[in-house]
Each structure stands twice: as C-alpha cells, then as structure tokens.
C-alpha cells in the first residue's frame, strides 16, 4: 500500500474515532438517567437495568458480523451501516414503550459492534505494526473519553433538568450525520494486495474458522472479557446506584465517581499500549495492569479512607486499560488476511463474557441493593470483580508472547 493511501486511512481512522466516541456516550449515558428512563418506559429499576443490558446481546453477536463485513466489504460500507444503525437505535429511545426501549437498545448494540473493529481495521491499514498497539490504545482512549462524557457531562445535564428525550434526539441525529461523513471519507477498497485476495477467496465464515481454531484467540477473549466486565457492568451500569445507596453519595458525586473509571481509560489505554510497543512485550504489561485493578478495588472496598473514591476509580480505569492488550495479541497470533474477523471474534468473546456475568451480578448484588448491610454489600460486590480479574491473570499465563522482542529470541 502506498504511503499516500495510508495517510488517507489515518484520516479515515480519525473520523472513525468520532463513531467510537458516540458509541461509548450512548452506551454509558443510561446509567446516569435511570429514574428518568424508568418513568419514560413505565418500568422498574431492575427491569430497566435488564433492558439496558440487552445492548450486549447484539453487541457480542454482531461483532462477528462486523468482522465478516470488514473483511468482505471493506470499511466504507461496514462503518456506514454500523453508524447509521446506532443512530436509529438512539432515536428509538424517544418512544415511550418498553418494546421501543428494548428494540432501541438492541439496535444500539448492533451498531456499536462495528465501531471498534472498524477503527482497528482502518488503523491496521494506516499504521505500521510497530505502532499498532499504540494506535489501538488511542482508539480505546477516545472511546472511553466518550464513556466519561456520557457520565461526566450527561449526568450533570440530567441533574440540572435536561429532558432525556433531548439527549437521545441529538445523539441520534449527530450519529446519523457521522455515518454519511464516514461513507465519503473512507477510501475505496483496493483489492490488489495479496492479503485482500486471500480474504476474498475464503467463504463468509471461513475467516472465523481460522480465528476460532486458534486457542490463543479464545484465551485473548476470555482475558479481555474478565478485565472489561468491571467497567462495562459495574462502572457503566451499576456504580451510580451503588455509590448512592451503599455509600450515601449524592447523585452528582456518584455520577462523577463512576465516570472516573472511563476517565482513567483515557490515560490508561494509550499509556499501556505505548509501553507494550516500547518494551516489545505484551504479557508483563497485561498482568501489571490487572494487578493495579485488584489493588484499586481492594483499597476502595477495605481502606476507603486512604484515597477518595474518585481517585480509586480513576486508578481502576488506568489499570483496566490492559484489557485492550489482548486485541493486539489476537491480531498478531492470526494471519493478516483475517484482521477484521480476529477483532470481531475477540469482541464476540469479550462481550459474551459480559453478557454471561451481567445477570449473575444482577441476581446476587443488584437485587439486594439497599436490602442488606451497606458496607458488606459493597465489599462483596467488589470482591466479585476481584475474583474475575485474578482468573484473568491465571489465563493470561497461557498466552503466547507476540511482542516484537519474542521474535528476536
């Protein structure tokens, strides 16, 4: 690929970051408007959390479709479709029926499934392998900036009287506009390179056979999923309610505190990605990030007076940036011509883990919120996530090192 074409892909990647930013804004915003959405959809808190969680049903499954679409049809059509579907999902939230709410959330998950694989696809065409982990880190950084905005900005807006319908209207309109911008900015696919020809020769699901037959792909997905879950389930769904009920925070303080995890990702993702590229090794940074997550949760649960909760959640976010490292490993452990499918596969496994863990956490800790001793309830909830992170560390020991230093041995 010529240097000039690579520059166009870098420009397209920058616009793809806007899509990913909106992905996380829309993904995280419901957490700070639970009372408004409960009234809007005429439901209760627990059913509303289930409704919000349906996002991950389509997100995980459509990640596979996103990988196929990227490998077979390229970035232009794939990212346009994903962004447009996300915009429609946001507009569905304007209707006040539970059916519309569930449908909208399912559409949001389906559309968002194209965001990260699409950005990684564009980055892999615009950046060299030496800087790919850094580019992926910055991609997730921008997404989590959207996640932080979905709580830091939207939370105070809602608290000051902003109608939730106004948010969903503008989120939907701006996302659909972004879809058309992406369609015109992304370069037309060039089918001449050999890796593109290899991909075209394969059937629609042949690329996934290659990825899923590789045990390293499954290990990457499990590690990433277990490290992602504390942010996607706890920080972006339950944390506001937990800090309000168990810790007696005001709504404003609870929203800001929970949003600090996403803010930590803004720094942690590019920082840890940069460190792995500089060291030429993936696994040591992955394990260190996971250990930092454990330490922050232990301190928040058992020594809350040492650091304020906002700082503890920020440190948790920085450490959880390690969840993005398996995204580099899976691409390096599989052939280049399945790069779209490898990202789709790890998204499927990662958020499949989230989909399985969410109802478990809801059953054991969500239902008992406010019904038992607040301090022990909060500690037990955090220990649930600590156990998952410990499991992720053990699984990561089975991963093969794919950093550039591993090829020098």
CSV table of C-alpha atoms in Angstrom, one decimal:
chain,number,residue,atom,x,y,z
A,1,UNK,CA,0.0,0.0,0.0
A,2,UNK,CA,1.3,3.4,-1.0
A,3,UNK,CA,2.2,6.0,1.7
A,4,UNK,CA,-0.4,8.4,0.4
A,5,UNK,CA,-3.1,5.8,0.7
A,6,UNK,CA,-2.0,5.0,4.2
A,7,UNK,CA,-2.4,8.7,5.1
A,8,UNK,CA,-6.0,8.6,3.8
A,9,UNK,CA,-6.6,5.7,6.0
A,10,UNK,CA,-5.2,7.5,9.0
A,11,UNK,CA,-7.6,10.4,8.2
A,12,UNK,CA,-10.5,7.9,8.0
A,13,UNK,CA,-9.4,6.4,11.3
A,14,UNK,CA,-9.6,9.8,12.9
A,15,UNK,CA,-13.3,10.2,11.8
A,16,UNK,CA,-13.9,6.6,12.9
A,17,UNK,CA,-12.9,7.7,16.4
A,18,UNK,CA,-15.9,10.0,16.4
A,19,UNK,CA,-18.1,7.0,15.7
A,20,UNK,CA,-16.4,5.2,18.6
A,21,UNK,CA,-16.8,8.2,20.8
A,22,UNK,CA,-20.5,8.3,20.2
A,23,UNK,CA,-20.6,4.5,20.8
A,24,UNK,CA,-19.5,5.0,24.4
A,25,UNK,CA,-21.6,8.1,25.0
A,26,UNK,CA,-24.7,6.2,24.1
A,27,UNK,CA,-23.5,3.0,25.8
A,28,UNK,CA,-22.9,4.7,29.2
A,29,UNK,CA,-25.5,7.5,29.3
A,30,UNK,CA,-28.4,5.4,30.6
A,31,UNK,CA,-26.5,4.8,33.8
A,32,UNK,CA,-27.0,8.5,34.8
A,33,UNK,CA,-30.7,8.7,33.8
A,34,UNK,CA,-32.1,5.6,35.4
A,35,UNK,CA,-35.0,7.4,37.2
A,36,UNK,CA,-35.9,9.3,34.0
A,37,UNK,CA,-35.8,6.2,31.9
A,38,UNK,CA,-37.8,4.2,34.5
A,39,UNK,CA,-40.6,6.8,34.2
A,40,UNK,CA,-40.3,7.2,30.4
A,41,UNK,CA,-40.6,3.4,29.8
A,42,UNK,CA,-43.0,2.9,32.7
A,43,UNK,CA,-41.0,0.1,34.3
A,44,UNK,CA,-39.0,-0.6,37.5
A,45,UNK,CA,-35.2,-0.3,38.1
A,46,UNK,CA,-34.4,-3.9,37.8
A,47,UNK,CA,-36.3,-4.4,34.6
A,48,UNK,CA,-34.7,-1.2,33.2
A,49,UNK,CA,-31.2,-2.5,34.0
A,50,UNK,CA,-32.1,-5.7,32.2
A,51,UNK,CA,-33.3,-3.6,29.2
A,52,UNK,CA,-30.1,-1.6,29.2
A,53,UNK,CA,-28.1,-4.9,29.4
A,54,UNK,CA,-29.7,-6.2,26.2
A,55,UNK,CA,-27.2,-4.0,24.4
A,56,UNK,CA,-24.6,-6.7,24.9
A,57,UNK,CA,-26.7,-9.4,23.3
A,58,UNK,CA,-26.5,-7.8,19.9
A,59,UNK,CA,-23.1,-6.2,20.6
A,60,UNK,CA,-21.4,-9.6,21.1
A,61,UNK,CA,-23.2,-11.4,18.3
A,62,UNK,CA,-23.0,-8.6,15.7
A,63,UNK,CA,-19.2,-8.3,16.4
A,64,UNK,CA,-18.9,-11.5,14.3
A,65,UNK,CA,-20.9,-9.9,11.5
A,66,UNK,CA,-18.8,-6.8,11.7
A,67,UNK,CA,-15.6,-8.8,11.3
A,68,UNK,CA,-17.1,-10.6,8.2
A,69,UNK,CA,-18.3,-7.3,6.8
A,70,UNK,CA,-14.9,-5.6,7.2
A,71,UNK,CA,-13.0,-8.5,5.6
A,72,UNK,CA,-15.5,-8.9,2.7
A,73,UNK,CA,-16.9,-5.5,2.0
A,74,UNK,CA,-14.3,-3.1,3.5
A,75,UNK,CA,-14.6,-0.2,5.8
A,76,UNK,CA,-16.7,2.2,3.8
A,77,UNK,CA,-19.9,0.2,3.7
A,78,UNK,CA,-19.4,-1.5,7.0
A,79,UNK,CA,-18.8,1.6,9.1
A,80,UNK,CA,-21.6,3.5,7.4
A,81,UNK,CA,-24.1,0.7,8.2
A,82,UNK,CA,-22.9,0.4,11.8
A,83,UNK,CA,-23.1,4.2,12.5
A,84,UNK,CA,-26.5,4.5,10.8
A,85,UNK,CA,-27.9,1.6,12.9
A,86,UNK,CA,-26.5,3.2,16.1
A,87,UNK,CA,-28.2,6.5,15.2
A,88,UNK,CA,-31.6,4.7,14.7
A,89,UNK,CA,-31.2,2.9,18.0
A,90,UNK,CA,-30.8,6.3,19.8
A,91,UNK,CA,-33.9,7.7,18.1
A,92,UNK,CA,-35.9,4.7,19.2
A,93,UNK,CA,-35.4,5.8,22.8
A,94,UNK,CA,-37.7,8.8,22.0
A,95,UNK,CA,-40.7,6.4,22.0
A,96,UNK,CA,-42.1,5.6,25.4
A,97,UNK,CA,-42.9,1.9,25.1
A,98,UNK,CA,-40.8,-0.9,26.6
A,99,UNK,CA,-40.8,-2.6,23.2
A,100,UNK,CA,-39.2,0.6,21.7
A,101,UNK,CA,-36.7,0.7,24.5
A,102,UNK,CA,-35.6,-2.9,24.1
A,103,UNK,CA,-35.5,-2.5,20.3
A,104,UNK,CA,-33.6,0.7,20.5
A,105,UNK,CA,-31.0,-0.8,22.9
A,106,UNK,CA,-30.6,-3.9,20.6
A,107,UNK,CA,-30.1,-1.6,17.6
A,108,UNK,CA,-27.5,0.4,19.6
A,109,UNK,CA,-25.6,-2.8,20.5
A,110,UNK,CA,-25.7,-3.9,16.9
A,111,UNK,CA,-24.5,-0.6,15.5
A,112,UNK,CA,-21.7,-0.2,18.2
A,113,UNK,CA,-20.4,-3.6,17.3
A,114,UNK,CA,-18.9,-2.1,14.1
A,115,UNK,CA,-17.2,0.8,15.9
A,116,UNK,CA,-14.1,-0.7,17.5
A,117,UNK,CA,-13.4,-3.4,14.8
A,118,UNK,CA,-13.9,-0.7,12.2
A,119,UNK,CA,-11.4,1.7,13.8
A,120,UNK,CA,-8.9,-1.2,14.3
A,121,UNK,CA,-9.4,-2.2,10.7
A,122,UNK,CA,-8.6,1.4,9.5
A,123,UNK,CA,-5.7,1.7,11.9
A,124,UNK,CA,-4.2,-1.6,10.7
A,125,UNK,CA,-4.2,-0.1,7.2
A,126,UNK,CA,-2.8,3.3,8.2
A,127,UNK,CA,-0.2,2.4,10.8
A,128,UNK,CA,2.8,0.1,10.9
A,129,UNK,CA,2.9,-2.9,13.1
A,130,UNK,CA,5.4,-1.2,15.4
A,131,UNK,CA,2.9,1.4,16.4
A,132,UNK,CA,-0.4,-0.6,16.1
A,133,UNK,CA,-0.8,-1.2,19.8
A,134,UNK,CA,-0.3,2.5,20.5
A,135,UNK,CA,-3.0,3.3,17.8
A,136,UNK,CA,-5.4,0.8,19.3
A,137,UNK,CA,-4.7,2.3,22.7
A,138,UNK,CA,-5.6,5.8,21.4
A,139,UNK,CA,-8.7,4.3,19.8
A,140,UNK,CA,-9.9,3.0,23.1
A,141,UNK,CA,-8.8,6.2,24.8
A,142,UNK,CA,-11.2,8.1,22.5
A,143,UNK,CA,-14.0,5.7,23.2
A,144,UNK,CA,-13.6,5.9,26.9
A,145,UNK,CA,-13.5,9.7,26.6
A,146,UNK,CA,-17.0,9.2,25.2
A,147,UNK,CA,-17.8,6.9,28.1
A,148,UNK,CA,-16.6,9.6,30.5
A,149,UNK,CA,-18.6,12.2,28.7
A,150,UNK,CA,-21.7,10.0,28.9
A,151,UNK,CA,-21.4,10.3,32.7
A,152,UNK,CA,-19.4,13.5,33.5
A,153,UNK,CA,-21.4,15.7,31.1
A,154,UNK,CA,-24.8,14.0,30.6
A,155,UNK,CA,-25.1,13.3,34.4
A,156,UNK,CA,-25.0,17.0,35.4
A,157,UNK,CA,-27.2,17.9,32.4
A,158,UNK,CA,-29.8,15.5,33.6
A,159,UNK,CA,-29.4,16.5,37.2
A,160,UNK,CA,-29.9,20.2,36.2
A,161,UNK,CA,-33.2,19.4,34.5
A,162,UNK,CA,-32.3,18.4,30.9
A,163,UNK,CA,-35.0,16.2,29.3
A,164,UNK,CA,-33.6,12.8,28.5
A,165,UNK,CA,-35.5,12.9,25.2
A,166,UNK,CA,-33.5,15.9,24.1
A,167,UNK,CA,-30.3,13.9,24.6
A,168,UNK,CA,-31.5,10.9,22.6
A,169,UNK,CA,-32.7,13.1,19.8
A,170,UNK,CA,-29.4,15.0,19.3
A,171,UNK,CA,-27.4,11.8,19.9
A,172,UNK,CA,-29.4,10.1,17.1
A,173,UNK,CA,-29.2,13.0,14.7
A,174,UNK,CA,-25.5,13.6,15.1
A,175,UNK,CA,-24.7,9.9,14.8
A,176,UNK,CA,-26.6,9.6,11.5
A,177,UNK,CA,-24.7,12.7,10.2
A,178,UNK,CA,-21.4,11.0,11.2
A,179,UNK,CA,-22.5,7.9,9.2
A,180,UNK,CA,-22.7,9.9,5.9
A,181,UNK,CA,-19.4,11.7,6.7
A,182,UNK,CA,-17.6,8.3,7.2
A,183,UNK,CA,-19.0,7.0,3.9
A,184,UNK,CA,-17.4,9.8,1.9
A,185,UNK,CA,-14.1,10.0,3.9
A,186,UNK,CA,-13.1,6.3,4.0
A,187,UNK,CA,-11.0,5.3,0.9
A,188,UNK,CA,-12.5,2.9,-1.7
A,189,UNK,CA,-11.1,-0.5,-1.0
A,190,UNK,CA,-8.2,-1.7,-3.2
A,191,UNK,CA,-8.4,-5.4,-3.9
A,192,UNK,CA,-4.9,-5.8,-5.4
A,193,UNK,CA,-2.8,-6.6,-2.3
A,194,UNK,CA,-2.3,-10.3,-1.7
A,195,UNK,CA,-3.9,-10.4,1.7
A,196,UNK,CA,-7.1,-8.9,0.3
A,197,UNK,CA,-7.1,-11.6,-2.4
A,198,UNK,CA,-6.7,-14.3,0.2
A,199,UNK,CA,-9.6,-12.9,2.2
A,200,UNK,CA,-11.9,-12.7,-0.9
A,201,UNK,CA,-11.2,-16.3,-1.8
A,202,UNK,CA,-12.5,-17.5,1.6
A,203,UNK,CA,-16.2,-18.1,2.3
A,204,UNK,CA,-18.1,-15.7,4.6
A,205,UNK,CA,-17.4,-17.8,7.7
A,206,UNK,CA,-14.1,-19.4,6.6
A,207,UNK,CA,-12.2,-16.5,8.2
A,208,UNK,CA,-13.8,-17.3,11.6
A,209,UNK,CA,-12.8,-20.9,11.3
A,210,UNK,CA,-9.2,-19.8,11.1
A,211,UNK,CA,-9.6,-17.5,14.1
A,212,UNK,CA,-11.6,-19.8,16.3
A,213,UNK,CA,-9.5,-22.8,15.7
A,214,UNK,CA,-6.6,-20.9,17.3
A,215,UNK,CA,-6.7,-21.5,21.1
A,216,UNK,CA,-4.9,-18.2,21.6
A,217,UNK,CA,-8.0,-16.4,20.2
A,218,UNK,CA,-10.2,-17.8,22.9
A,219,UNK,CA,-7.7,-17.0,25.6
A,220,UNK,CA,-7.4,-13.4,24.4
A,221,UNK,CA,-11.2,-13.0,24.5
A,222,UNK,CA,-11.6,-14.5,28.0
A,223,UNK,CA,-8.8,-12.3,29.5
A,224,UNK,CA,-10.2,-9.2,27.8
A,225,UNK,CA,-13.7,-10.0,28.9
A,226,UNK,CA,-12.8,-10.6,32.5
A,227,UNK,CA,-10.9,-7.3,32.6
A,228,UNK,CA,-13.6,-5.4,30.7
A,229,UNK,CA,-16.5,-6.6,32.9
A,230,UNK,CA,-15.8,-4.4,36.0
A,231,UNK,CA,-16.1,-1.3,33.8
A,232,UNK,CA,-19.0,-2.3,31.5
A,233,UNK,CA,-21.2,-3.9,34.1
A,234,UNK,CA,-20.2,-2.2,37.3
A,235,UNK,CA,-18.9,1.3,36.4
A,236,UNK,CA,-21.1,2.0,33.4
A,237,UNK,CA,-24.3,0.4,34.7
A,238,UNK,CA,-24.5,-0.1,38.5
A,239,UNK,CA,-21.9,2.2,40.1
A,240,UNK,CA,-24.1,5.2,40.4
A,241,UNK,CA,-26.7,3.3,42.2
A,242,UNK,CA,-24.2,1.5,44.4
A,243,UNK,CA,-22.4,4.7,45.5
A,244,UNK,CA,-25.8,6.4,46.1
A,245,UNK,CA,-27.2,3.5,48.1
A,246,UNK,CA,-24.3,1.8,49.8
A,247,UNK,CA,-22.0,4.8,50.2
A,248,UNK,CA,-24.7,7.5,50.6
A,249,UNK,CA,-23.2,9.7,47.9
A,250,UNK,CA,-25.3,12.4,46.2
A,251,UNK,CA,-26.4,11.7,42.7
A,252,UNK,CA,-23.9,14.2,41.3
A,253,UNK,CA,-21.0,12.8,43.3
A,254,UNK,CA,-22.0,9.2,42.4
A,255,UNK,CA,-22.1,10.1,38.7
A,256,UNK,CA,-18.7,11.8,38.8
A,257,UNK,CA,-17.1,9.0,40.8
A,258,UNK,CA,-18.4,6.2,38.5
A,259,UNK,CA,-17.3,8.3,35.5
A,260,UNK,CA,-13.7,8.4,36.7
A,261,UNK,CA,-13.2,4.8,35.5
A,262,UNK,CA,-13.8,5.9,31.9
A,263,UNK,CA,-11.6,8.9,32.5
A,264,UNK,CA,-8.9,6.5,33.7
A,265,UNK,CA,-9.2,4.6,30.5
A,266,UNK,CA,-8.5,7.8,28.6
A,267,UNK,CA,-5.0,7.7,30.1
A,268,UNK,CA,-4.5,4.0,30.7
A,269,UNK,CA,-5.3,2.7,27.2
A,270,UNK,CA,-2.7,4.7,25.2
A,271,UNK,CA,-0.2,4.6,28.0
A,272,UNK,CA,-0.2,0.8,28.4
A,273,UNK,CA,-0.4,0.4,24.6
A,274,UNK,CA,2.7,2.6,24.3
A,275,UNK,CA,4.6,0.7,27.0
A,276,UNK,CA,3.9,-2.6,25.3
A,277,UNK,CA,5.2,-1.3,22.0
A,278,UNK,CA,8.3,0.2,23.7
A,279,UNK,CA,9.1,-3.0,25.7
A,280,UNK,CA,8.3,-5.2,22.8
A,281,UNK,CA,6.3,-7.5,25.1
A,282,UNK,CA,2.6,-7.8,25.8
A,283,UNK,CA,2.1,-10.1,28.8
A,284,UNK,CA,4.1,-8.3,31.5
A,285,UNK,CA,2.1,-5.1,30.9
A,286,UNK,CA,-1.1,-7.0,30.8
A,287,UNK,CA,-0.5,-8.7,34.2
A,288,UNK,CA,0.7,-5.4,35.8
A,289,UNK,CA,-2.5,-3.6,34.6
A,290,UNK,CA,-4.6,-6.4,36.1
A,291,UNK,CA,-2.8,-6.2,39.4
A,292,UNK,CA,-3.3,-2.5,39.5
A,293,UNK,CA,-7.1,-3.1,39.1
A,294,UNK,CA,-7.1,-5.5,42.0
A,295,UNK,CA,-5.2,-3.1,44.3
A,296,UNK,CA,-7.6,-0.2,43.5
A,297,UNK,CA,-10.7,-2.4,44.2
A,298,UNK,CA,-9.2,-3.7,47.5
A,299,UNK,CA,-8.4,-0.2,48.6
A,300,UNK,CA,-11.9,1.1,47.7
A,301,UNK,CA,-13.6,-1.8,49.5
A,302,UNK,CA,-11.5,-2.2,52.7
A,303,UNK,CA,-9.4,1.1,53.0
A,304,UNK,CA,-11.7,3.8,51.6
A,305,UNK,CA,-10.1,6.4,53.8
A,306,UNK,CA,-6.7,6.1,52.2
A,307,UNK,CA,-7.7,7.6,48.8
A,308,UNK,CA,-11.0,9.3,47.9
A,309,UNK,CA,-13.3,7.1,45.8
A,310,UNK,CA,-12.9,9.3,42.7
A,311,UNK,CA,-9.1,8.6,42.7
A,312,UNK,CA,-9.6,4.9,43.4
A,313,UNK,CA,-12.0,4.6,40.4
A,314,UNK,CA,-9.6,6.6,38.2
A,315,UNK,CA,-6.8,4.1,39.1
A,316,UNK,CA,-9.1,1.2,38.3
A,317,UNK,CA,-9.7,2.8,34.9
A,318,UNK,CA,-6.0,3.2,34.2
A,319,UNK,CA,-5.2,-0.4,35.1
A,320,UNK,CA,-8.2,-1.7,33.1
A,321,UNK,CA,-6.6,-0.3,30.0
A,322,UNK,CA,-4.8,-3.6,30.0
A,323,UNK,CA,-8.0,-5.1,28.6
A,324,UNK,CA,-7.0,-3.7,25.2
A,325,UNK,CA,-3.7,-5.6,25.0
A,326,UNK,CA,-5.3,-8.9,24.0
A,327,UNK,CA,-6.7,-7.1,21.0
A,328,UNK,CA,-3.1,-6.6,19.8
A,329,UNK,CA,-2.2,-10.2,20.7
A,330,UNK,CA,-5.0,-11.8,18.8
A,331,UNK,CA,-4.1,-9.8,15.6
A,332,UNK,CA,-0.5,-10.9,15.9
A,333,UNK,CA,-1.5,-14.5,16.7
A,334,UNK,CA,-3.6,-14.8,13.5
A,335,UNK,CA,-2.9,-14.3,9.8
A,336,UNK,CA,-3.1,-10.7,8.4
A,337,UNK,CA,-5.9,-11.5,6.0
A,338,UNK,CA,-8.3,-12.2,8.9
A,339,UNK,CA,-7.6,-9.0,10.8
A,340,UNK,CA,-11.3,-7.9,10.6
A,341,UNK,CA,-12.5,-11.2,11.8
A,342,UNK,CA,-10.0,-11.5,14.6
A,343,UNK,CA,-11.2,-8.2,16.0
A,344,UNK,CA,-14.8,-9.3,15.6
A,345,UNK,CA,-14.0,-12.6,17.3
A,346,UNK,CA,-12.4,-11.1,20.3
A,347,UNK,CA,-15.3,-8.6,20.7
A,348,UNK,CA,-17.7,-11.5,20.5
A,349,UNK,CA,-15.9,-13.5,23.2
A,350,UNK,CA,-15.2,-10.4,25.3
A,351,UNK,CA,-18.8,-9.2,25.5
A,352,UNK,CA,-20.1,-12.7,25.6
A,353,UNK,CA,-18.3,-12.9,28.9
A,354,UNK,CA,-20.0,-9.6,29.9
A,355,UNK,CA,-23.4,-11.0,28.8
A,356,UNK,CA,-23.0,-14.0,31.0
A,357,UNK,CA,-21.6,-12.2,34.0
A,358,UNK,CA,-24.2,-9.4,34.0
A,359,UNK,CA,-27.3,-11.4,35.1
A,360,UNK,CA,-25.1,-13.2,37.7
A,361,UNK,CA,-24.1,-9.9,39.2
A,362,UNK,CA,-27.6,-8.5,39.0
A,363,UNK,CA,-29.0,-11.6,40.8
A,364,UNK,CA,-26.6,-11.7,43.7
A,365,UNK,CA,-25.8,-8.0,44.2
A,366,UNK,CA,-28.3,-5.9,42.1
A,367,UNK,CA,-31.4,-7.4,43.7
A,368,UNK,CA,-30.0,-7.0,47.2
A,369,UNK,CA,-29.0,-3.3,46.8
A,370,UNK,CA,-30.4,-1.4,49.8
A,371,UNK,CA,-31.7,-4.6,51.4
A,372,UNK,CA,-28.7,-5.7,53.4
A,373,UNK,CA,-25.7,-4.2,55.4
A,374,UNK,CA,-24.4,-1.5,53.1
A,375,UNK,CA,-20.7,-1.8,53.8
A,376,UNK,CA,-20.5,-5.6,53.5
A,377,UNK,CA,-22.8,-5.5,50.4
A,378,UNK,CA,-20.4,-3.0,48.7
A,379,UNK,CA,-17.3,-5.1,49.7
A,380,UNK,CA,-18.8,-8.3,48.4
A,381,UNK,CA,-19.8,-6.8,45.1
A,382,UNK,CA,-16.2,-5.5,44.6
A,383,UNK,CA,-14.8,-8.9,45.6
A,384,UNK,CA,-16.9,-10.5,42.8
A,385,UNK,CA,-14.9,-8.4,40.3
A,386,UNK,CA,-11.6,-9.0,42.0
A,387,UNK,CA,-12.2,-12.8,41.6
A,388,UNK,CA,-12.7,-12.3,37.9
A,389,UNK,CA,-9.5,-10.3,37.5
A,390,UNK,CA,-7.5,-12.9,39.4
A,391,UNK,CA,-8.9,-15.5,37.0
A,392,UNK,CA,-7.8,-13.3,34.0
A,393,UNK,CA,-4.3,-13.2,35.3
A,394,UNK,CA,-4.1,-17.0,35.5
A,395,UNK,CA,-5.5,-17.4,32.0
A,396,UNK,CA,-3.0,-14.8,30.7
A,397,UNK,CA,-0.1,-17.0,31.7
A,398,UNK,CA,-1.3,-19.4,29.0
A,399,UNK,CA,-1.0,-16.7,26.3
A,400,UNK,CA,2.0,-16.8,23.9
A,401,UNK,CA,4.1,-13.6,23.9
A,402,UNK,CA,3.6,-11.9,20.5
A,403,UNK,CA,5.5,-8.7,21.1
A,404,UNK,CA,8.5,-7.8,18.8
A,405,UNK,CA,11.0,-9.0,21.4
A,406,UNK,CA,9.6,-12.5,21.2
A,407,UNK,CA,10.7,-12.7,17.6
A,408,UNK,CA,14.3,-11.8,18.5
A,409,UNK,CA,14.7,-14.8,20.7
